[in-house]
Short mmCIF file of C-alpha atoms in Angstrom, two decimals:
data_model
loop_
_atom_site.label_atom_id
_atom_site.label_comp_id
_atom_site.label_asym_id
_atom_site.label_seq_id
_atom_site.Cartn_x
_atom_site.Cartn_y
_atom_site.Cartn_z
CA UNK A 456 0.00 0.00 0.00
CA UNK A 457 2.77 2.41 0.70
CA UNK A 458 4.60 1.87 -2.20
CA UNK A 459 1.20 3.37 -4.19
CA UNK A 460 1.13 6.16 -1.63
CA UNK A 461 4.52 7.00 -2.55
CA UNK A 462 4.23 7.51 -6.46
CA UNK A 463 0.97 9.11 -6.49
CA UNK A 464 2.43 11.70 -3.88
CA UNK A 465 5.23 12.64 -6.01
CA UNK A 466 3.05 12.87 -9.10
CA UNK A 467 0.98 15.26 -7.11
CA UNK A 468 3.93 18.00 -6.02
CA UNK A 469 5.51 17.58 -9.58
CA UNK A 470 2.05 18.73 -10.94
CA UNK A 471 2.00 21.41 -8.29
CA UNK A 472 5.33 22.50 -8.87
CA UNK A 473 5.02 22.53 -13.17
CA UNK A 474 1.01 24.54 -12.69
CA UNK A 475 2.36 28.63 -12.28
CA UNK A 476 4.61 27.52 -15.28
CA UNK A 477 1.61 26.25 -17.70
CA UNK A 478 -1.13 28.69 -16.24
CA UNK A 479 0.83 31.81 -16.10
CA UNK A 480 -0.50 34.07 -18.60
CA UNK A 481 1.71 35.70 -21.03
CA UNK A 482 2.59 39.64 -20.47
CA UNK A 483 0.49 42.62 -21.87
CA UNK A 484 2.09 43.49 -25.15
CA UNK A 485 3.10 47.46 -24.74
CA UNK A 486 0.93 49.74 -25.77
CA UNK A 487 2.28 53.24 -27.05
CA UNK A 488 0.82 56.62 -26.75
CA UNK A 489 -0.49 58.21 -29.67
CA UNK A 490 0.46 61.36 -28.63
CA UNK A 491 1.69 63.44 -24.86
CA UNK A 492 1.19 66.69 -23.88
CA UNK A 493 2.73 68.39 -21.38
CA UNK A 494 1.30 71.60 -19.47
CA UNK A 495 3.68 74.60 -19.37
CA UNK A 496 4.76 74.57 -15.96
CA UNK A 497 5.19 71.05 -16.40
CA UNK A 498 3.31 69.44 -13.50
CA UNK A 499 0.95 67.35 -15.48
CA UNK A 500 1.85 65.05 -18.50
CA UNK A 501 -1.47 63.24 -20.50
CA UNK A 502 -0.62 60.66 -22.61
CA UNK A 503 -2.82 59.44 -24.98
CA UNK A 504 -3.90 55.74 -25.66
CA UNK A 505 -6.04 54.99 -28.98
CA UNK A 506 -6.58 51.15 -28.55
CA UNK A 507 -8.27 48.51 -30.98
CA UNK A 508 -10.74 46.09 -29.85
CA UNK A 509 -7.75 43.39 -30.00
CA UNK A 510 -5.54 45.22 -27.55
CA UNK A 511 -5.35 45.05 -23.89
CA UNK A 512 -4.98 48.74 -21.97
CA UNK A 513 -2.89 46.82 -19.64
CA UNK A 514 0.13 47.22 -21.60
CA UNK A 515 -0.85 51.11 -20.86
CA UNK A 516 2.39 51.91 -18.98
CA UNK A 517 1.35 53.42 -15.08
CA UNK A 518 5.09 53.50 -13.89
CA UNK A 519 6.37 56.69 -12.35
CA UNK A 520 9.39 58.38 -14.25
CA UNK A 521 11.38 61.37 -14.22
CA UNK A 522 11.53 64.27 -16.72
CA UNK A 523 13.06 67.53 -16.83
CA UNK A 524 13.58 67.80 -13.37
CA UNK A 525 10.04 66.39 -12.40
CA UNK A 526 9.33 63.23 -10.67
CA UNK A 527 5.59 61.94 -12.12
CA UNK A 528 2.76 59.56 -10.87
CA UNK A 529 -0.06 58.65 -12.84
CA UNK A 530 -3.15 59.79 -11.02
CA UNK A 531 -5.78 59.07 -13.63
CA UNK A 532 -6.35 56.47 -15.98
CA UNK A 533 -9.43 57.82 -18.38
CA UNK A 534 -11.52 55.71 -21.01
CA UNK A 535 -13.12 57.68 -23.38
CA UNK A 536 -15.77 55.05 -25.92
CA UNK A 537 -17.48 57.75 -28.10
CA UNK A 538 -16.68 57.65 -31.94
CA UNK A 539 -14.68 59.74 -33.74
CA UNK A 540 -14.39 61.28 -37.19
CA UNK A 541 -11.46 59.94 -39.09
CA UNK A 542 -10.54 61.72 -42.51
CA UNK A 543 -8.09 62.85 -44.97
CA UNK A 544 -7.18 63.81 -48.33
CA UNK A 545 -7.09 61.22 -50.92
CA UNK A 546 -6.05 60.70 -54.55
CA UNK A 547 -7.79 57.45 -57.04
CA UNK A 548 -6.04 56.94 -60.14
CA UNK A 549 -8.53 55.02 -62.51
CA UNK A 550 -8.18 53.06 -65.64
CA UNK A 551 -10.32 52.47 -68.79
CA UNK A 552 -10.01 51.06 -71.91
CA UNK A 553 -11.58 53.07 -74.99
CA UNK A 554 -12.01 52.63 -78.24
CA UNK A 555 -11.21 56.04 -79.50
CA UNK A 556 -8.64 58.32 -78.52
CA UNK A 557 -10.47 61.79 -79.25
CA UNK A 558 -10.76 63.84 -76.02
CA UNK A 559 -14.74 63.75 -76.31
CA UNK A 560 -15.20 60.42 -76.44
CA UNK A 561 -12.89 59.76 -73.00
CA UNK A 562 -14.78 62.44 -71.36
CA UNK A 563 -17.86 60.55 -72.01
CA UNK A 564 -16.15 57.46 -69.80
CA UNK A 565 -14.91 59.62 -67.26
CA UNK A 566 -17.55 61.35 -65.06
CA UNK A 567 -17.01 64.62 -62.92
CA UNK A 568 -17.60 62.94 -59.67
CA UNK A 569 -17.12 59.28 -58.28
CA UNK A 570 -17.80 57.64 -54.76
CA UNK A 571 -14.57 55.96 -53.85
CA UNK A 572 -13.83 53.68 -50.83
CA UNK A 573 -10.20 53.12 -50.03
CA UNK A 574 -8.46 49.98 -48.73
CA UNK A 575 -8.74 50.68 -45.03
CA UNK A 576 -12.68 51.80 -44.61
CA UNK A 577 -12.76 55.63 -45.58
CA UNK A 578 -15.20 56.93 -48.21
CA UNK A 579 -15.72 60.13 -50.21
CA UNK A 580 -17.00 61.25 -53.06
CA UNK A 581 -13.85 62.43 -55.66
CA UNK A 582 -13.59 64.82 -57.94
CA UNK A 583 -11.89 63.99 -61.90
CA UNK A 584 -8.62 65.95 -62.13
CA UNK A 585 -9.00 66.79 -65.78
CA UNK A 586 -5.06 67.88 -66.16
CA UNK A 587 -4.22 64.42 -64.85
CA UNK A 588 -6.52 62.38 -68.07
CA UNK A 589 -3.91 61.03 -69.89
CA UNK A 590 -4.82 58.40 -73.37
CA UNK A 591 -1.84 55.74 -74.61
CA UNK A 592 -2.00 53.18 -77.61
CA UNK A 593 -2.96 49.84 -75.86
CA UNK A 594 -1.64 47.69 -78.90
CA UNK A 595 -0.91 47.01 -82.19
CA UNK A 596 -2.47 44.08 -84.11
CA UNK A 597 -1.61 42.72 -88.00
CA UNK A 598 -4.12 41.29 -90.25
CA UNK A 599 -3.35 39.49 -93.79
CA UNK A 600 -5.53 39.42 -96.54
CA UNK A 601 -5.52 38.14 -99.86
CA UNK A 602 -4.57 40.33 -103.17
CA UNK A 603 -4.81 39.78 -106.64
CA UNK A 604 -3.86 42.12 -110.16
CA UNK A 605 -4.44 40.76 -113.66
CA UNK A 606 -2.00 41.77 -116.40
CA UNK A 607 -2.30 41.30 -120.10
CA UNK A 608 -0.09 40.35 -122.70
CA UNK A 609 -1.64 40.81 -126.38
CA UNK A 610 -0.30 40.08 -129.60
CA UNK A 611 1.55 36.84 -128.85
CA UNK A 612 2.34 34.53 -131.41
CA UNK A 613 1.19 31.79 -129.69
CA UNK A 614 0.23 30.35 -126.39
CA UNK A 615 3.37 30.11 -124.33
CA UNK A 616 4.04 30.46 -121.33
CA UNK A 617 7.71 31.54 -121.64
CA UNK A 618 6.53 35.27 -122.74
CA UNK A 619 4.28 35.74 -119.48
CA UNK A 620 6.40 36.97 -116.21
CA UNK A 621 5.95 34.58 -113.52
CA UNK A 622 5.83 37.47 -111.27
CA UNK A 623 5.03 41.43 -110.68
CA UNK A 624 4.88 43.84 -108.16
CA UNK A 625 1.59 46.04 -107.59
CA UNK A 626 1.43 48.69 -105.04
CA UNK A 627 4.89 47.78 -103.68
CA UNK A 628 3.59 44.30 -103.34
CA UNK A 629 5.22 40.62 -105.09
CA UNK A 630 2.58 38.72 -106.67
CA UNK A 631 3.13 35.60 -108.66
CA UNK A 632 1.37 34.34 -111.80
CA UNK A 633 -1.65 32.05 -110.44
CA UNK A 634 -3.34 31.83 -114.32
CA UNK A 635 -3.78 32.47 -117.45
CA UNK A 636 -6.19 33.03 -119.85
CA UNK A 637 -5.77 32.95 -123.71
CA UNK A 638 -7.82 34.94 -126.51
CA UNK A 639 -7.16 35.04 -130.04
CA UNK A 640 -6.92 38.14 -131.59
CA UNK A 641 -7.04 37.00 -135.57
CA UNK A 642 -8.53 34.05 -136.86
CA UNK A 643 -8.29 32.27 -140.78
CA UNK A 644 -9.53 29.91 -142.82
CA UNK A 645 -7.91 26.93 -143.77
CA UNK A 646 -9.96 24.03 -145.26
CA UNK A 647 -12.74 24.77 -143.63
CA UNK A 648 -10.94 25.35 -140.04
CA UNK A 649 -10.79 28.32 -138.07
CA UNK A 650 -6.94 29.14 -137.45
CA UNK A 651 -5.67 31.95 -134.91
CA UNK A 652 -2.40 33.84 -135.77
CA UNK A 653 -2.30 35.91 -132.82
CA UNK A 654 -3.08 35.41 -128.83
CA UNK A 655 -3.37 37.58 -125.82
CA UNK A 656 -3.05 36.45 -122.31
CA UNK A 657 -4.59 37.80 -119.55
CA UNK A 658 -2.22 36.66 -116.39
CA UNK A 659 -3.77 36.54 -112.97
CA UNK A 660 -1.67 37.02 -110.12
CA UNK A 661 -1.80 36.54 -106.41
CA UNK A 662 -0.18 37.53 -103.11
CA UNK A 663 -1.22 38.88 -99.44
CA UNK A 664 -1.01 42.14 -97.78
CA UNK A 665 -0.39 42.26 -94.43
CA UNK A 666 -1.45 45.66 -91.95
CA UNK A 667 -1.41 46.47 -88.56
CA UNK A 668 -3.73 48.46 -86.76
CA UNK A 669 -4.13 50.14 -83.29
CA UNK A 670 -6.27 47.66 -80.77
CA UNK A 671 -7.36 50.70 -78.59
CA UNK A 672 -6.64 52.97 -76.13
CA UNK A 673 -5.93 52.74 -72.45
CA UNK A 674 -7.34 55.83 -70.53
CA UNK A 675 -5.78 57.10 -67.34
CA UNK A 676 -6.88 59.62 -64.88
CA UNK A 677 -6.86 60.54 -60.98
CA UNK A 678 -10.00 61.86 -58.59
CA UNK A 679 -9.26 63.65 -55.61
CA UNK A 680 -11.12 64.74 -52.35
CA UNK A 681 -11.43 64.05 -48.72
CA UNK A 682 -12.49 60.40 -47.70
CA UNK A 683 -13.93 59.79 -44.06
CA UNK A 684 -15.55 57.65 -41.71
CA UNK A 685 -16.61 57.03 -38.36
CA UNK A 686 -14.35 54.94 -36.21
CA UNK A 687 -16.33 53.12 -33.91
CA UNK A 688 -13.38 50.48 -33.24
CA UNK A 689 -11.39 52.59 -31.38
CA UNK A 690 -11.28 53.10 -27.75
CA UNK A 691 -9.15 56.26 -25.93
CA UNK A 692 -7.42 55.85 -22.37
CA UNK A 693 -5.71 59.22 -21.32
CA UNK A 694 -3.68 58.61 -18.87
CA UNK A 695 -2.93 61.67 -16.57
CA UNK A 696 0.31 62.02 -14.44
CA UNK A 697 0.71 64.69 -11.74
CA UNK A 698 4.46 66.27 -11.37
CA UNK A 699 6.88 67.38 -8.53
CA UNK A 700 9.72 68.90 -8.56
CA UNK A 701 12.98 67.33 -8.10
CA UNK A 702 14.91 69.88 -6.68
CA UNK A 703 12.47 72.55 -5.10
CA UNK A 704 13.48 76.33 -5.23
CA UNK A 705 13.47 78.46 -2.09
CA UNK A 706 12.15 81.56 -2.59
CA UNK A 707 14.90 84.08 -1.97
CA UNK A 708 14.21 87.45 0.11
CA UNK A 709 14.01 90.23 -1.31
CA UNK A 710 16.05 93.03 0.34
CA UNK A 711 15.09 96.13 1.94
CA UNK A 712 14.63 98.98 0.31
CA UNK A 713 17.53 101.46 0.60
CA UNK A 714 16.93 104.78 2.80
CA UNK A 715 16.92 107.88 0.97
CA UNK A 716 19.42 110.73 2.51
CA UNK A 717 16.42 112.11 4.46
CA UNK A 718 15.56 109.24 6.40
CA UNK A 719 17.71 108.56 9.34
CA UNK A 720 18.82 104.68 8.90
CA UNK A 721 17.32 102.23 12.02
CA UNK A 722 19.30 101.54 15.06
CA UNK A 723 20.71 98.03 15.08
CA UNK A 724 18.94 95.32 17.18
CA UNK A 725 20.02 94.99 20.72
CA UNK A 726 20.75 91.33 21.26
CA UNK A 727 20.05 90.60 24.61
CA UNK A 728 22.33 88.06 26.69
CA UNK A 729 20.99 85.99 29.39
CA UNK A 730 24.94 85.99 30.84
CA UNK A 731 24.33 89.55 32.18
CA UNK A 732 21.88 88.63 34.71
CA UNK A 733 22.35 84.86 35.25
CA UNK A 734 25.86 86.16 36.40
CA UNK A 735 24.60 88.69 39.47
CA UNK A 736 22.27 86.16 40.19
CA UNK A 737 25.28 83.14 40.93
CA UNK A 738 26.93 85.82 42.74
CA UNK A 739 24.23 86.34 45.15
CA UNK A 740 23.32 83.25 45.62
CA UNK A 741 26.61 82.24 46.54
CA UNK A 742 27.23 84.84 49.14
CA UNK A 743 23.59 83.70 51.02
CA UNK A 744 24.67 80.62 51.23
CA UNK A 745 28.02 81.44 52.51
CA UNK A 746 25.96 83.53 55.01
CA UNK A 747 23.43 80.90 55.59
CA UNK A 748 26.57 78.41 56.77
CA UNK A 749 28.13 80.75 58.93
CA UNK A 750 24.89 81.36 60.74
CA UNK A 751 24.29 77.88 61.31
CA UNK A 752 27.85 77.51 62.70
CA UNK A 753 27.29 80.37 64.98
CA UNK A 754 23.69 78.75 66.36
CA UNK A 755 25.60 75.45 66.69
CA UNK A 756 28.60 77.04 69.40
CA UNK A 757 25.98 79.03 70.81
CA UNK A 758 24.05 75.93 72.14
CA UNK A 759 27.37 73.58 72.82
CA UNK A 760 28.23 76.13 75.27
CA UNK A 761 24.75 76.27 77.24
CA UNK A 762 25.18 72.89 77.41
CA UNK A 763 28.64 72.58 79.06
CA UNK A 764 27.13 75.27 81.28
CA UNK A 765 24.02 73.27 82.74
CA UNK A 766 26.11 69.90 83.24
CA UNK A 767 28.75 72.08 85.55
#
């Protein structure tokens, strides 16, 4: 039975001993002030805490420090929850694609005025910048197409091919010879047979022409204006810290005024010593009790002798 005891009790302290470790939470992350301000005499410092909803106001620092000769204490830690109006000035650059590249026609895509919303929440409405509109080629593209010229060759002597060129250039263009076709110019007679003398030939030819052309127009141009909104996310601590000095000042006295000629200066203070009466007063005390003794010496002889005088 004891050696169960004896297992389960060390089990027990070594969970003991590892708990703070696991359950201790992990330290504030450190908040930093958005802004300070410091009053002119310099007894009170604010400092200025805009938190999100993600971030603990303990990491809002309330240790005293020491500035400028002032040792500070935070007295006041204020939460302030109402919303605020967040803006500023803000520039869009849009861009559109257009067929044309005329100034009227881009207008037409671009309007005077355009409600914006930026990355981070703010809206506005923008205003077109016409000195910023700006229109660049987008492309080129090609395109082939088929061409074709005829040529013809008359008075031939007959139909070959040899006298037709197998090519020719039109319009700065190579075409070759695709066809021909063969008329006769003069015909005769012979038994009965119709008989040309003399041919023309009409030559085709063909090629392709190739052409490029602009694919449109790419349209640039920036809106401006102010952008807002209303941040309801935020939370304010101010956190107010009272001041003493270091090294405090003593006021210094200010002297007397000086006596004009006609006004007779003051007679210096008599200081006043206790020596001048404490003195007589030893002295006399000293001589009655020198008289006091000498009395009592006196009385004393005075009654031995009455004494001696009744015992005789």
């Amino acid at each position: 039975m004891k050696r169960k005891i004896i297992p389960c009790l060390l089990a027990l302290a070594l969970t003991a001993a590892l708990a703070p470790t696991v359950l201790a939470a992990a330290p504030p992350t450190v908040c930093y002030p958005t802004s300070v301000t410091r009053s002119e005499d310099g007894v009170q410092i604010r400092k200025v805490y805009d938190l999100g909803p993600e971030e603990d106001p303990a990491g809002i620092s309330r240790s005293d420090f020491e500035q400028e000769g002032f040792y500070y204490t935070l007295t006041d830690l204020l939460k302030q929850e109402s919303p605020e109006r967040e803006e500023r000035f803000h520039t869009e650059t849009v861009t559109l694609n257009s067929k044309n590249k005329d100034m009227e026609s881009v207008l037409a895509l671009l309007p005077a005025q355009r409600e914006f919303t930026t990355d981070d929440g703010l809206t506005g409405t923008l205003s077109l910048k016409l000195d910023t509109v700006q229109v660049n080629v987008a492309g080129y593209g090609s395109s082939t197409r088929a061409v074709s010229a005829t040529r013809s060759y008359p008075n031939l002597a007959g139909q070959d091919t040899s006298y037709i060129p197998k090519t020719i250039t039109d319009n700065g263009r190579t075409l070759e010879l695709a066809s021909i076709d063969w008329q006769t110019d003069n015909t005769a007679n012979e038994d009965g047979y119709a008989v040309g003398d003399r041919f023309t030939a009409i030559a085709t030819y063909t090629g392709s022409a190739t052409s490029s052309y602009v694919k449109g127009y790419v349209v640039t141009a920036d809106y401006s204006g102010t952008v807002s909104r209303i941040a309801l996310n935020k939370v304010r601590y101010v956190a107010i810290f009272e001041g003493t000095p270091l090294n405090p000042v003593e006021p210094t006295p200010e002297p007397d005024p000086e006596p004009s000629g006609d006004v007779a200066e003051p007679a210096a203070p008599v200081q006043f010593h206790w020596g001048y009466v404490l003195v007589p007063l030893g002295l006399v005390a000293l001589a009655g009790a020198g008289i006091g003794v000498a009395l009592f010496i006196k009385e004393r002889r005075e009654s031995g002798c009455e004494i001696e005088e009744e015992s005789q």
